[in-house]
Short mmCIF file of N, CA, C and O in Angstrom, two decimals:
data_model
loop_
_atom_site.label_atom_id
_atom_site.label_comp_id
_atom_site.label_asym_id
_atom_site.label_seq_id
_atom_site.Cartn_x
_atom_site.Cartn_y
_atom_site.Cartn_z
N UNK A 131 -14.47 4.03 31.36
CA UNK A 131 -13.75 3.55 30.02
C UNK A 131 -13.02 5.00 29.57
O UNK A 131 -13.94 6.01 29.54
N UNK A 132 -12.17 5.12 28.62
CA UNK A 132 -11.64 6.10 28.14
C UNK A 132 -12.69 6.78 26.94
O UNK A 132 -13.11 7.83 27.08
N UNK A 133 -13.24 5.97 26.26
CA UNK A 133 -14.42 6.37 25.42
C UNK A 133 -15.69 6.93 26.03
O UNK A 133 -16.04 7.95 25.73
N UNK A 134 -15.70 6.80 27.20
CA UNK A 134 -17.13 6.95 28.12
C UNK A 134 -16.48 8.62 28.41
O UNK A 134 -17.12 9.49 28.50
N UNK A 135 -15.45 8.85 29.02
CA UNK A 135 -14.79 9.75 29.64
C UNK A 135 -14.96 10.91 28.35
O UNK A 135 -15.11 12.04 28.57
N UNK A 136 -14.18 10.28 27.20
CA UNK A 136 -14.09 11.09 26.09
C UNK A 136 -15.19 11.76 25.51
O UNK A 136 -15.30 13.01 25.31
N UNK A 137 -16.49 10.84 25.52
CA UNK A 137 -17.91 11.49 25.14
C UNK A 137 -18.12 12.51 26.15
O UNK A 137 -18.91 13.49 25.94
N UNK A 138 -18.13 12.22 27.55
CA UNK A 138 -18.34 13.51 28.57
C UNK A 138 -17.46 14.43 28.31
O UNK A 138 -18.28 15.47 28.55
N UNK A 139 -16.21 14.56 27.97
CA UNK A 139 -15.68 15.91 27.86
C UNK A 139 -16.05 16.58 26.59
O UNK A 139 -16.36 17.73 26.55
N UNK A 140 -16.89 15.77 25.76
CA UNK A 140 -17.20 16.41 24.44
C UNK A 140 -18.63 17.12 24.69
O UNK A 140 -18.82 18.01 24.12
N UNK A 141 -19.23 16.50 25.60
CA UNK A 141 -20.40 17.01 26.01
C UNK A 141 -20.34 17.99 26.76
O UNK A 141 -21.20 19.19 26.23
N UNK A 142 -19.62 17.76 27.67
CA UNK A 142 -19.16 19.32 28.54
C UNK A 142 -18.85 20.49 27.61
O UNK A 142 -19.21 21.80 28.03
N UNK A 143 -18.17 20.39 26.71
CA UNK A 143 -17.62 21.39 26.03
C UNK A 143 -18.57 21.91 25.15
O UNK A 143 -18.82 23.20 24.95
N UNK A 144 -19.49 21.03 24.64
CA UNK A 144 -20.73 21.52 23.98
C UNK A 144 -21.71 22.37 24.72
O UNK A 144 -22.17 23.47 24.34
N UNK A 145 -21.98 21.71 25.81
CA UNK A 145 -22.93 22.45 26.85
C UNK A 145 -22.36 23.60 27.34
O UNK A 145 -23.35 24.64 27.76
N UNK A 146 -21.14 23.95 27.36
CA UNK A 146 -20.53 25.33 27.93
C UNK A 146 -20.51 26.37 26.93
O UNK A 146 -20.15 27.39 27.39
N UNK A 147 -20.72 26.16 25.63
CA UNK A 147 -20.67 26.92 24.71
C UNK A 147 -21.90 27.33 24.12
O UNK A 147 -22.71 26.62 23.34
N UNK A 148 -22.54 28.56 24.41
CA UNK A 148 -23.66 28.47 24.04
C UNK A 148 -24.29 29.02 22.47
O UNK A 148 -25.12 28.59 21.83
N UNK A 149 -23.24 29.27 21.95
CA UNK A 149 -22.91 29.65 20.24
C UNK A 149 -23.42 28.03 19.52
O UNK A 149 -24.48 27.94 19.02
N UNK A 150 -22.85 26.97 20.18
CA UNK A 150 -22.92 25.63 19.61
C UNK A 150 -24.41 25.24 20.04
O UNK A 150 -25.06 24.83 19.04
N UNK A 151 -24.69 25.80 21.30
CA UNK A 151 -26.24 25.17 21.79
C UNK A 151 -27.25 25.93 20.61
O UNK A 151 -28.35 25.19 20.12
N UNK A 152 -27.07 27.08 20.28
CA UNK A 152 -28.05 27.89 19.49
C UNK A 152 -27.95 27.21 18.11
O UNK A 152 -29.05 26.89 17.35
N UNK A 153 -26.71 26.87 17.73
CA UNK A 153 -26.73 26.12 16.22
C UNK A 153 -27.27 24.69 16.49
O UNK A 153 -28.07 24.58 15.26
N UNK A 154 -27.21 24.12 17.29
CA UNK A 154 -27.94 22.77 17.14
C UNK A 154 -29.26 22.90 17.30
O UNK A 154 -30.21 22.27 16.68
N UNK A 155 -30.01 23.84 18.17
CA UNK A 155 -31.43 23.90 18.32
C UNK A 155 -31.83 24.58 16.65
O UNK A 155 -32.96 24.04 16.25
N UNK A 156 -31.39 25.47 16.05
CA UNK A 156 -31.59 25.88 14.88
C UNK A 156 -31.48 24.66 13.70
O UNK A 156 -32.36 24.55 13.04
N UNK A 157 -30.32 23.96 13.82
CA UNK A 157 -30.30 22.87 12.98
C UNK A 157 -31.65 21.81 13.06
O UNK A 157 -32.18 21.38 12.28
N UNK A 158 -31.71 21.57 14.32
CA UNK A 158 -33.20 20.78 14.63
C UNK A 158 -34.32 21.12 14.10
O UNK A 158 -35.01 20.69 13.58
N UNK A 159 -34.58 22.49 14.42
CA UNK A 159 -35.77 23.33 13.84
C UNK A 159 -36.11 23.04 12.19
O UNK A 159 -36.98 22.69 11.56
N UNK A 160 -34.78 23.25 11.44
CA UNK A 160 -34.56 23.02 10.22
C UNK A 160 -35.03 21.59 9.49
O UNK A 160 -35.49 21.31 8.89
N UNK A 161 -34.46 20.83 10.65
CA UNK A 161 -34.46 19.33 10.27
C UNK A 161 -36.22 18.84 10.31
O UNK A 161 -36.72 18.61 9.23
N UNK A 162 -36.82 19.31 11.35
CA UNK A 162 -38.16 19.14 11.36
C UNK A 162 -38.84 19.78 10.29
O UNK A 162 -39.83 19.36 9.97
N UNK A 163 -38.67 21.01 9.96
CA UNK A 163 -39.13 21.62 8.62
C UNK A 163 -38.88 20.96 7.36
O UNK A 163 -39.21 21.18 6.54
N UNK A 164 -38.07 19.94 7.40
CA UNK A 164 -37.45 19.01 5.98
C UNK A 164 -36.50 20.23 5.41
O UNK A 164 -36.18 20.06 3.88
N UNK A 165 -36.03 21.11 6.12
CA UNK A 165 -34.81 22.15 5.26
C UNK A 165 -33.62 21.62 5.57
O UNK A 165 -32.96 22.03 6.53
N UNK A 166 -33.05 20.33 4.92
CA UNK A 166 -32.16 20.10 4.59
C UNK A 166 -31.49 19.18 3.48
O UNK A 166 -32.65 18.88 2.71
N UNK A 167 -30.36 18.89 3.20
CA UNK A 167 -30.15 18.14 2.01
C UNK A 167 -29.56 16.56 2.72
O UNK A 167 -29.09 16.52 3.51
N UNK A 168 -29.94 15.92 1.83
CA UNK A 168 -29.41 14.52 1.83
C UNK A 168 -27.78 14.15 1.51
O UNK A 168 -27.12 15.45 0.87
N UNK A 169 -27.15 13.35 1.81
CA UNK A 169 -25.71 12.98 1.35
C UNK A 169 -25.37 13.09 0.05
O UNK A 169 -24.72 13.75 -0.68
N UNK A 170 -26.65 12.40 -0.94
CA UNK A 170 -26.48 12.67 -2.13
C UNK A 170 -26.60 13.97 -2.63
O UNK A 170 -25.90 14.19 -3.82
N UNK A 171 -27.54 14.68 -2.51
CA UNK A 171 -27.68 16.04 -2.58
C UNK A 171 -26.36 16.94 -2.65
O UNK A 171 -25.87 17.59 -3.61
N UNK A 172 -25.71 16.59 -1.27
CA UNK A 172 -24.58 17.49 -0.85
C UNK A 172 -23.77 17.05 -1.91
O UNK A 172 -22.75 17.75 -2.50
N UNK A 173 -23.41 15.72 -2.28
CA UNK A 173 -22.12 15.45 -3.13
C UNK A 173 -22.51 15.93 -4.55
O UNK A 173 -21.76 16.27 -4.99
N UNK A 174 -23.71 16.00 -5.11
CA UNK A 174 -24.01 16.51 -6.40
C UNK A 174 -23.81 18.04 -6.22
O UNK A 174 -23.27 18.48 -7.48
N UNK A 175 -24.04 18.62 -5.32
CA UNK A 175 -23.63 20.17 -5.14
C UNK A 175 -22.23 20.36 -5.27
O UNK A 175 -21.63 21.27 -6.01
N UNK A 176 -21.54 19.32 -4.83
CA UNK A 176 -20.11 19.48 -4.60
C UNK A 176 -19.48 19.05 -5.91
O UNK A 176 -18.27 19.22 -6.23
N UNK A 177 -20.03 18.39 -6.99
CA UNK A 177 -19.87 18.17 -8.29
C UNK A 177 -18.96 16.51 -8.40
O UNK A 177 -18.40 16.19 -9.30
N UNK A 178 -19.48 15.82 -7.37
CA UNK A 178 -18.96 14.57 -7.35
C UNK A 178 -20.13 13.39 -7.73
O UNK A 178 -21.34 13.92 -7.62
N UNK A 179 -19.61 12.54 -8.60
CA UNK A 179 -20.74 11.65 -9.12
C UNK A 179 -20.74 10.21 -8.22
O UNK A 179 -19.45 9.87 -7.89
N UNK A 180 -21.67 9.66 -7.80
CA UNK A 180 -21.83 8.52 -6.85
C UNK A 180 -20.86 7.53 -7.66
O UNK A 180 -20.20 6.51 -7.14
N UNK A 181 -21.03 7.58 -9.19
CA UNK A 181 -20.06 6.18 -9.94
C UNK A 181 -18.91 6.72 -9.91
O UNK A 181 -18.06 5.65 -10.04
N UNK A 182 -18.37 7.94 -9.74
CA UNK A 182 -16.79 8.26 -10.01
C UNK A 182 -16.24 8.08 -8.55
O UNK A 182 -15.02 7.81 -8.58
N UNK A 183 -16.74 8.34 -7.32
CA UNK A 183 -16.00 8.78 -6.21
C UNK A 183 -16.53 7.76 -5.25
O UNK A 183 -17.72 7.47 -5.04
N UNK A 184 -15.47 7.28 -4.41
CA UNK A 184 -15.98 6.53 -3.26
C UNK A 184 -15.68 7.53 -1.94
O UNK A 184 -14.46 7.99 -1.98
N UNK A 185 -16.68 7.79 -1.10
CA UNK A 185 -16.54 8.42 0.11
C UNK A 185 -16.59 7.47 0.94
O UNK A 185 -17.12 6.58 1.28
N UNK A 186 -15.37 7.90 2.03
CA UNK A 186 -15.18 7.23 3.23
C UNK A 186 -15.44 8.52 4.51
O UNK A 186 -14.61 9.40 4.27
N UNK A 187 -16.15 7.85 5.22
CA UNK A 187 -16.18 9.12 6.70
C UNK A 187 -15.14 8.50 7.44
O UNK A 187 -15.31 7.28 7.99
N UNK A 188 -14.48 9.43 8.25
CA UNK A 188 -13.49 8.59 9.19
C UNK A 188 -13.92 9.21 10.47
O UNK A 188 -14.59 10.32 10.59
N UNK A 189 -13.36 8.34 11.69
CA UNK A 189 -13.90 8.78 13.03
C UNK A 189 -13.04 10.13 13.33
O UNK A 189 -11.94 10.21 12.69
N UNK A 190 -13.71 10.64 13.94
CA UNK A 190 -12.63 11.94 14.63
C UNK A 190 -11.23 11.14 15.60
O UNK A 190 -11.19 10.08 16.22
N UNK A 191 -10.39 12.18 15.37
CA UNK A 191 -9.18 11.48 16.10
C UNK A 191 -9.30 11.45 17.54
O UNK A 191 -10.19 12.12 18.32
N UNK A 192 -8.83 10.30 18.33
CA UNK A 192 -9.01 10.26 19.84
C UNK A 192 -8.17 11.34 20.66
O UNK A 192 -6.78 11.62 20.42
N UNK A 193 -8.86 12.09 21.52
CA UNK A 193 -8.28 13.05 22.13
C UNK A 193 -8.06 12.48 23.62
O UNK A 193 -8.91 12.12 23.89
N UNK A 194 -7.01 13.03 24.07
CA UNK A 194 -7.01 12.84 25.69
C UNK A 194 -7.11 14.15 26.07
O UNK A 194 -6.39 14.97 25.77
N UNK A 195 -7.64 14.04 27.20
CA UNK A 195 -8.22 15.53 27.93
C UNK A 195 -7.46 15.25 29.28
O UNK A 195 -7.21 14.33 29.62
N UNK A 196 -7.03 16.42 29.79
CA UNK A 196 -6.64 16.73 31.16
C UNK A 196 -7.29 17.78 31.83
O UNK A 196 -7.87 18.63 31.00
N UNK A 197 -7.59 17.67 33.06
CA UNK A 197 -8.38 18.68 33.71
C UNK A 197 -7.44 19.91 33.92
O UNK A 197 -6.24 19.63 34.16
N UNK A 198 -8.04 21.10 33.67
CA UNK A 198 -7.17 22.42 33.84
C UNK A 198 -6.72 22.52 35.16
O UNK A 198 -7.49 22.18 36.48
N UNK A 199 -5.67 23.00 35.35
CA UNK A 199 -5.24 23.31 36.88
C UNK A 199 -5.59 24.73 37.30
O UNK A 199 -5.78 25.87 36.64
N UNK A 200 -5.91 24.75 38.65
CA UNK A 200 -6.65 25.84 39.25
C UNK A 200 -5.90 26.49 40.41
O UNK A 200 -5.13 26.00 40.65
#
């Protein structure tokens, strides 16, 4: 399906970029150590109140990929 193909292409993009892989490994280590903020803490640091604002997370836009010509 398109969704599976899209997911595969995104995975290939991530695996082909060593900087992203390093960032993921660092984030996983920080998470294991408890070095992270909850969503409520992030909203507080940004100055939003849970009573005043309603947050909606949107899905990423659907991208269509083409294989590069060689």
